[in-house]
Short mmCIF file of C-alpha atoms in Angstrom, two decimals:
data_model
loop_
_atom_site.label_atom_id
_atom_site.label_comp_id
_atom_site.label_asym_id
_atom_site.label_seq_id
_atom_site.Cartn_x
_atom_site.Cartn_y
_atom_site.Cartn_z
CA MET A 60 0.09 0.10 -0.02
CA PHE A 61 2.80 2.36 0.69
CA ASP A 62 6.41 2.37 -1.03
CA ALA A 63 9.20 2.29 1.36
CA ARG A 64 10.58 5.25 0.05
CA LEU A 65 7.31 7.39 -0.09
CA SER A 66 9.55 10.38 -1.29
CA VAL A 67 11.13 8.64 -4.36
CA ASN A 68 8.38 6.14 -5.42
CA ARG A 69 5.05 7.59 -5.25
CA ARG A 70 3.12 4.57 -6.09
CA PHE A 71 -0.67 5.10 -6.66
CA LEU A 72 -3.01 3.33 -4.04
CA VAL A 73 -5.40 1.34 -5.61
CA LEU A 74 -8.22 1.15 -3.26
CA ILE A 75 -11.03 -1.25 -3.16
CA ALA A 76 -13.55 -2.84 -0.84
CA LEU A 77 -12.95 -6.77 0.00
CA LEU A 78 -15.05 -9.65 -1.24
CA PRO A 79 -18.41 -10.27 0.17
CA LEU A 80 -16.84 -12.82 2.44
CA PHE A 81 -15.72 -9.90 4.62
CA LEU A 82 -18.71 -7.79 4.34
CA SER A 83 -21.06 -9.53 6.60
CA GLY A 84 -20.44 -7.07 9.45
CA CYS A 85 -21.08 -4.02 7.41
CA SER A 86 -24.25 -2.16 7.43
CA GLN A 87 -24.07 -0.67 4.07
CA LYS A 88 -25.32 -2.09 0.88
CA PHE A 89 -22.75 -3.82 -1.38
CA GLN A 90 -25.01 -5.43 -3.91
CA ASN A 91 -22.45 -5.33 -6.74
CA VAL A 92 -18.88 -5.84 -5.29
CA SER A 93 -17.50 -5.62 -8.93
CA ASP A 94 -18.49 -2.09 -8.63
CA THR A 95 -15.74 -1.32 -6.28
CA PHE A 96 -13.23 -2.51 -8.43
CA ARG A 97 -14.17 0.51 -10.75
CA LEU A 98 -13.04 2.82 -8.29
CA ALA A 99 -9.61 2.05 -8.40
CA VAL A 100 -7.66 4.53 -10.77
CA ARG A 101 -4.01 4.12 -11.19
CA GLY A 102 -1.69 6.81 -11.80
CA ASP A 103 0.87 9.29 -9.80
CA ASP A 104 -1.60 12.10 -8.93
CA ASP A 105 -4.17 12.94 -6.45
CA THR A 106 -7.22 11.35 -6.69
CA VAL A 107 -10.21 13.72 -7.03
CA LYS A 108 -13.77 12.36 -6.92
CA SER A 109 -16.81 14.55 -7.89
CA SER A 110 -19.27 15.39 -5.09
CA ALA A 111 -22.03 14.20 -6.98
CA TRP A 112 -20.17 10.92 -7.77
CA ILE A 113 -19.45 10.45 -4.39
CA GLU A 114 -22.89 10.75 -3.17
CA GLN A 115 -24.31 8.45 -5.84
CA LEU A 116 -22.09 5.73 -4.19
CA PRO A 117 -23.50 3.17 -1.53
CA TYR A 118 -20.47 3.52 0.52
CA ALA A 119 -18.89 5.57 3.13
CA SER A 120 -15.68 6.99 1.54
CA MET A 121 -12.57 9.30 2.37
CA TYR A 122 -9.50 10.33 1.02
CA ALA A 123 -6.12 9.35 2.45
CA ARG A 124 -2.64 10.61 2.33
CA ILE A 125 0.07 8.66 3.82
CA GLY A 126 3.44 10.69 4.58
CA ASP A 127 4.30 12.63 1.01
CA GLY A 128 2.48 10.11 -0.81
CA PRO A 129 -0.59 10.86 -3.10
CA GLN A 130 -4.10 11.52 -2.10
CA ALA A 131 -6.06 8.34 -2.62
CA PHE A 132 -10.06 7.70 -2.59
CA MET A 133 -10.98 4.98 -0.09
CA VAL A 134 -14.17 3.33 0.27
CA LEU A 135 -15.28 1.60 3.57
CA ALA A 136 -15.01 -2.18 3.39
CA LEU A 137 -16.20 -3.31 7.02
CA ALA A 138 -17.83 -1.89 10.29
CA GLU A 139 -17.98 -3.66 13.10
CA PRO A 140 -18.18 -2.90 17.00
CA ALA A 141 -15.18 -1.89 18.69
CA ALA A 142 -14.15 -3.52 21.91
CA VAL A 143 -15.68 -2.25 24.91
CA LEU A 144 -13.24 -0.46 27.66
CA THR A 145 -12.67 -3.28 30.41
CA SER A 146 -12.36 -0.58 33.18
CA SER A 147 -15.38 1.54 34.49
CA LYS A 148 -16.41 4.76 33.28
CA THR A 149 -18.42 7.57 34.82
CA ALA A 150 -21.90 8.32 34.10
CA THR A 151 -21.08 11.36 31.99
CA GLU A 152 -18.56 9.17 29.88
CA SER A 153 -21.05 6.40 29.61
CA GLU A 154 -23.85 8.72 28.47
CA ALA A 155 -21.54 11.00 26.03
CA THR A 156 -19.93 7.91 24.34
CA GLU A 157 -22.12 6.70 21.26
CA PRO A 158 -21.47 2.76 20.87
CA ALA A 159 -17.96 2.88 18.94
CA MET A 160 -17.67 1.38 15.75
CA GLN A 161 -14.28 0.32 14.01
CA LEU A 162 -14.31 1.23 10.42
CA LYS A 163 -12.26 -0.64 8.37
CA TRP A 164 -10.50 1.12 4.95
CA LEU A 165 -8.90 -1.60 2.68
CA ALA A 166 -6.55 -1.04 -0.03
CA ALA A 167 -6.29 -3.59 -3.12
CA ASP A 168 -2.64 -4.78 -2.04
CA LYS A 169 -4.28 -5.87 1.48
CA GLY A 170 -3.33 -2.51 3.32
CA MET A 171 -5.93 -1.71 6.00
CA LEU A 172 -6.66 1.47 7.86
CA VAL A 173 -8.82 1.53 11.07
CA THR A 174 -10.60 4.13 12.58
CA GLU A 175 -12.78 4.70 15.62
CA HIS A 176 -14.79 8.18 15.84
CA GLY A 177 -12.09 9.40 13.39
CA ARG A 178 -9.06 8.10 15.45
CA LEU A 179 -6.68 5.95 13.91
CA VAL A 180 -6.47 2.79 16.04
CA LYS A 181 -4.79 0.08 13.90
CA THR A 182 -3.10 -0.54 10.81
CA LEU A 183 -2.08 -3.57 8.82
CA ASN A 184 -0.16 -4.71 5.88
CA LEU A 185 2.01 -1.34 5.51
CA PRO A 186 5.75 -1.64 4.36
CA LEU A 187 6.99 0.94 6.52
CA GLY A 188 5.28 -0.67 9.92
CA ASN A 189 2.19 -0.82 11.77
CA LEU A 190 0.07 0.37 14.73
CA VAL A 191 -0.66 -2.92 16.07
CA GLN A 192 -3.27 -1.55 19.32
CA VAL A 193 -4.30 1.06 21.23
CA THR A 194 -5.57 0.52 24.76
CA ALA A 195 -6.65 3.09 27.43
CA GLU A 196 -8.53 2.94 30.91
CA THR A 197 -10.65 6.20 29.79
CA PRO A 198 -12.49 7.14 26.77
CA ASP A 199 -10.65 8.95 23.97
CA PRO A 200 -11.99 12.69 24.11
CA VAL A 201 -12.18 12.43 20.27
CA ALA A 202 -14.93 9.72 20.85
CA LEU A 203 -16.53 12.07 23.70
CA GLY A 204 -17.02 14.94 21.45
CA LEU A 205 -13.96 17.68 21.78
CA GLN A 206 -16.60 20.50 21.08
CA LEU A 207 -18.11 19.62 24.70
CA PRO A 208 -17.19 21.75 27.59
CA THR A 209 -17.26 18.48 29.67
CA THR A 210 -14.92 16.33 27.58
CA PRO A 211 -11.74 15.95 29.22
CA THR A 212 -8.39 18.00 27.52
CA THR A 213 -5.91 15.28 28.83
CA TRP A 214 -5.75 11.49 28.12
CA THR A 215 -3.36 8.76 28.51
CA ARG A 216 -3.54 5.69 26.20
CA ARG A 217 -0.53 2.83 25.34
CA ILE A 218 0.14 1.98 21.80
CA ASP A 219 1.93 -1.04 20.26
CA TRP A 220 3.53 -0.98 16.79
CA GLN A 221 5.91 -2.55 15.01
CA PRO A 222 8.49 -3.25 13.30
CA GLY A 223 10.40 -4.30 16.28
CA TYR A 224 9.08 -4.91 19.71
CA HIS A 225 7.58 -1.75 20.85
CA PHE A 226 4.80 -2.75 23.34
CA GLY A 227 2.96 -1.09 25.82
CA TYR A 228 4.70 2.59 25.31
CA GLN A 229 2.44 5.15 27.08
CA LEU A 230 1.25 8.54 25.61
CA THR A 231 -0.05 11.33 27.11
CA SER A 232 -2.07 14.02 25.47
CA ARG A 233 -3.38 17.47 25.82
CA PHE A 234 -5.74 18.82 23.57
CA GLU A 235 -6.18 22.38 22.74
CA ASP A 236 -8.91 24.13 20.91
CA LYS A 237 -7.90 26.52 18.13
CA GLY A 238 -11.42 27.89 17.30
CA LEU A 239 -13.40 27.96 14.24
CA VAL A 240 -11.66 27.82 10.74
CA THR A 241 -12.83 27.35 7.52
CA ILE A 242 -11.76 24.19 5.69
CA ARG A 243 -12.36 22.80 2.15
CA ILE A 244 -12.96 19.26 1.24
CA ASN A 245 -13.48 18.09 -2.14
CA ASN A 246 -13.85 21.82 -2.87
CA ILE A 247 -16.60 22.17 -0.70
CA THR A 248 -16.15 24.94 1.88
CA GLN A 249 -17.40 24.24 5.37
CA SER A 250 -16.70 25.45 8.89
CA ALA A 251 -14.90 23.45 11.48
CA ARG A 252 -13.50 23.54 14.86
CA TYR A 253 -9.57 22.94 14.85
CA PHE A 254 -7.88 21.11 17.79
CA VAL A 255 -4.33 20.25 18.11
CA GLU A 256 -3.48 17.16 20.39
CA THR A 257 0.01 17.46 21.63
CA VAL A 258 1.15 13.83 22.40
CA ASN A 259 4.16 13.10 24.72
CA VAL A 260 5.84 9.76 24.96
CA PRO A 261 7.88 10.09 27.95
CA SER A 262 10.25 6.97 27.42
CA LEU A 263 11.24 8.01 24.15
CA ASP A 264 11.68 12.01 25.12
CA LEU A 265 9.53 12.64 22.06
CA GLN A 266 6.72 14.86 21.43
CA PHE A 267 4.47 14.98 18.48
CA ASP A 268 1.07 16.73 17.17
CA ASN A 269 -1.93 15.46 15.74
CA ALA A 270 -4.72 17.80 14.46
CA PHE A 271 -8.42 17.26 13.84
CA TRP A 272 -11.09 19.27 12.24
CA ILE A 273 -14.24 18.57 13.53
CA GLU A 274 -17.92 19.26 12.89
CA PRO A 275 -18.97 22.07 15.51
CA ALA A 276 -22.22 20.49 16.30
CA SER A 277 -21.65 16.87 16.30
CA GLY A 278 -18.26 16.85 17.05
CA GLN A 279 -17.66 14.12 14.07
CA VAL A 280 -14.03 14.46 12.59
CA LEU A 281 -14.16 15.87 9.27
CA LYS A 282 -10.32 15.70 8.80
CA SER A 283 -7.17 14.85 10.51
CA ARG A 284 -3.55 14.35 10.69
CA GLN A 285 -2.41 11.44 12.85
CA LEU A 286 0.90 9.92 13.21
CA ILE A 287 0.79 6.43 12.94
CA ALA A 288 3.39 5.78 15.64
CA PRO A 289 7.05 7.13 16.55
CA GLY A 290 9.16 6.39 13.58
CA LEU A 291 6.34 5.93 11.01
CA PRO A 292 4.48 8.39 8.99
CA GLU A 293 1.60 10.71 9.40
CA VAL A 294 -1.70 9.81 7.76
CA GLU A 295 -4.16 12.80 6.51
CA THR A 296 -7.87 11.97 6.17
CA GLN A 297 -10.57 13.97 4.96
CA LEU A 298 -14.13 12.59 5.44
CA LEU A 299 -16.20 12.68 2.21
CA LYS A 300 -19.30 10.51 3.02
CA ALA A 301 -19.82 9.44 6.51
CA TYR A 302 -20.77 5.91 7.81
CA GLY A 303 -24.41 5.25 8.09
CA ARG A 304 -25.36 8.15 5.69
#
């Protein structure tokens, strides 16, 4: 899915949904799986689809860019319930959090991006390395709704990633509301609240930023930039058609 030298060889990502075998958990309509193969377009330039074309598709969709690679069009292949936190939540957190769904966005070469509420939580089959797991004892503020005054502005989680034996690294995050901004997704202008997540990895003496542009009322992530893991490239996503629409 991603070349080992992203800046040297900008291979286009041919992105499609999986075969019906993998679709049993998804509520979307995939009557004609062969149609998804027609979504794959090869080339070295960024992929851009018209808004009308996207709306006619029965699939959730997004653009994704890995590192300095080209923009790729991705369709949702599978949606299934995410694992529930084993630790207890407060009543406020339980009420505020909708049942999380893991959305699995797949490529023709079996590369996978997995998101929950817009947060990247896992990747598979990426040549440079993969995020294996994210675990936390408290809900992700992104899932709770960054726009809500009751949402915590700090969060602690642990991540595992490969290659190498990188397991159980603690990450501490602080979210900062940068206010309302105007963004353009697929040539459509819209308002968004811009949040910067400053992430510290104490054991590596490392700090990096993630960014989320959310819909002001619902808190849905419209656009994001997230580091896969320390030493791995950044993923930029732009939501085109939300799951469930």
